[in-house]
Amino acid sequence: MKKERIHIEYLLNASSRSILWNAISTPIGMEDWFADKVKMKEKTFTFTWGKSEVREAEMIATRVHSFVRFHWKDDEDEKSFFEFKINYNELTGDYVLEVTDFVDPEEKDDQFELWNSQIETLKRACGM
């Protein structure tokens, strides 16, 4: 079954682009909201949730303070990825975090709920 691309935008009143950037692109930052434990070796990130769930993702593209894109190593669809992109809204003075992900159609609603929950945790971790 072919995965569907989802795209969600979150308005964040981040005081600093570098705070947000560190939260979405570094192991220490991602441990505050994305996974319980995050390790990085070269371009491979190892994410651990709880005591048993472990997944690896390769950072396949990045532009400092702009976006980071990962591909799950166990995903057979080579074109799928998940991405965090930071945009500045000059009108409001806020940042917009865009999340792009690829999901199985029957898991779409669950994935939206998961991202909403994760981003709420990110907001709390970064004091937004």
XYZ file of C-alpha atoms in Angstrom:
128
model
C 0.000 0.000 0.000
C 1.333 3.401 -0.970
C 1.932 5.904 1.802
C 0.298 9.325 1.815
C 2.124 12.569 2.434
C 0.820 14.675 5.300
C 1.802 18.258 5.998
C 1.003 20.094 9.244
C 1.904 23.653 10.245
C 2.305 24.779 13.846
C 2.518 28.425 14.859
C 5.171 28.796 17.553
C 5.976 31.945 19.473
C 9.594 30.926 19.725
C 11.900 33.570 21.062
C 14.816 32.251 19.077
C 15.278 30.332 15.861
C 18.383 28.678 17.334
C 16.370 27.253 20.273
C 13.873 25.736 17.862
C 16.638 24.545 15.536
C 18.455 22.743 18.351
C 15.183 21.077 19.404
C 14.558 19.567 15.960
C 18.083 18.748 14.823
C 20.228 17.637 17.774
C 20.063 14.482 19.901
C 19.855 16.474 23.152
C 17.102 18.688 21.776
C 15.097 15.774 20.398
C 15.293 13.912 23.725
C 13.234 16.742 25.237
C 10.204 16.031 23.047
C 10.598 13.438 20.297
C 12.058 10.299 21.891
C 13.215 9.131 25.305
C 16.794 8.667 24.126
C 18.492 9.869 20.952
C 21.975 9.008 19.766
C 23.725 10.212 16.649
C 26.621 8.678 14.762
C 27.543 10.539 11.602
C 24.173 10.958 9.827
C 22.358 8.120 11.611
C 20.048 8.950 14.510
C 18.951 6.147 16.840
C 15.663 6.890 18.609
C 14.528 4.920 21.660
C 11.084 4.998 23.263
C 10.535 3.148 26.511
C 12.706 0.104 27.111
C 12.207 -1.740 23.847
C 11.197 0.403 20.858
C 14.246 1.453 18.826
C 14.292 2.901 15.313
C 17.071 4.360 13.215
C 16.744 7.221 10.776
C 19.270 8.748 8.443
C 19.487 12.511 8.132
C 19.180 12.797 4.351
C 19.031 16.582 3.982
C 19.553 19.645 6.110
C 20.018 23.381 5.912
C 21.103 24.995 9.178
C 18.318 26.963 10.900
C 15.928 26.047 8.090
C 15.030 22.348 7.805
C 16.069 18.805 8.588
C 14.830 15.696 6.759
C 15.092 12.099 7.950
C 14.390 8.718 6.365
C 13.556 5.729 8.550
C 16.093 3.005 7.732
C 13.461 0.269 8.063
C 11.066 1.978 5.625
C 10.996 0.175 2.287
C 9.636 3.258 0.510
C 12.824 5.100 -0.412
C 10.893 8.275 -1.239
C 9.277 8.605 2.178
C 10.692 10.871 4.868
C 9.787 13.026 7.822
C 10.866 16.637 7.866
C 10.874 19.622 10.188
C 11.046 23.028 8.524
C 11.235 26.418 10.235
C 9.719 29.498 8.627
C 9.509 33.010 10.043
C 6.202 34.846 9.770
C 7.126 38.503 9.408
C 3.546 39.602 9.931
C 3.209 38.077 13.405
C 6.874 37.804 14.401
C 6.342 34.117 15.128
C 7.873 30.990 13.709
C 5.980 28.305 11.860
C 7.167 24.731 12.232
C 6.133 22.648 9.247
C 6.046 18.886 9.737
C 5.935 16.624 6.692
C 5.543 12.876 7.079
C 4.472 9.849 5.051
C 1.918 7.474 6.557
C -0.226 4.507 5.647
C -3.719 5.827 4.759
C -5.412 3.893 7.571
C -3.014 5.440 10.131
C -3.452 9.036 8.981
C -5.711 10.203 11.842
C -3.508 8.532 14.454
C -0.409 10.170 12.969
C -2.015 13.636 13.098
C -2.837 13.051 16.776
C 0.693 11.843 17.470
C 2.279 14.917 15.832
C -0.097 17.251 17.677
C 0.893 15.621 20.957
C 4.613 15.686 20.139
C 4.531 19.363 19.153
C 2.726 20.244 22.405
C 5.607 18.536 24.231
C 8.085 20.495 22.075
C 6.352 23.762 22.986
C 6.586 22.996 26.702
C 10.218 21.875 26.416
C 11.199 25.097 24.640
C 9.062 27.376 26.828
C 6.704 28.406 24.031
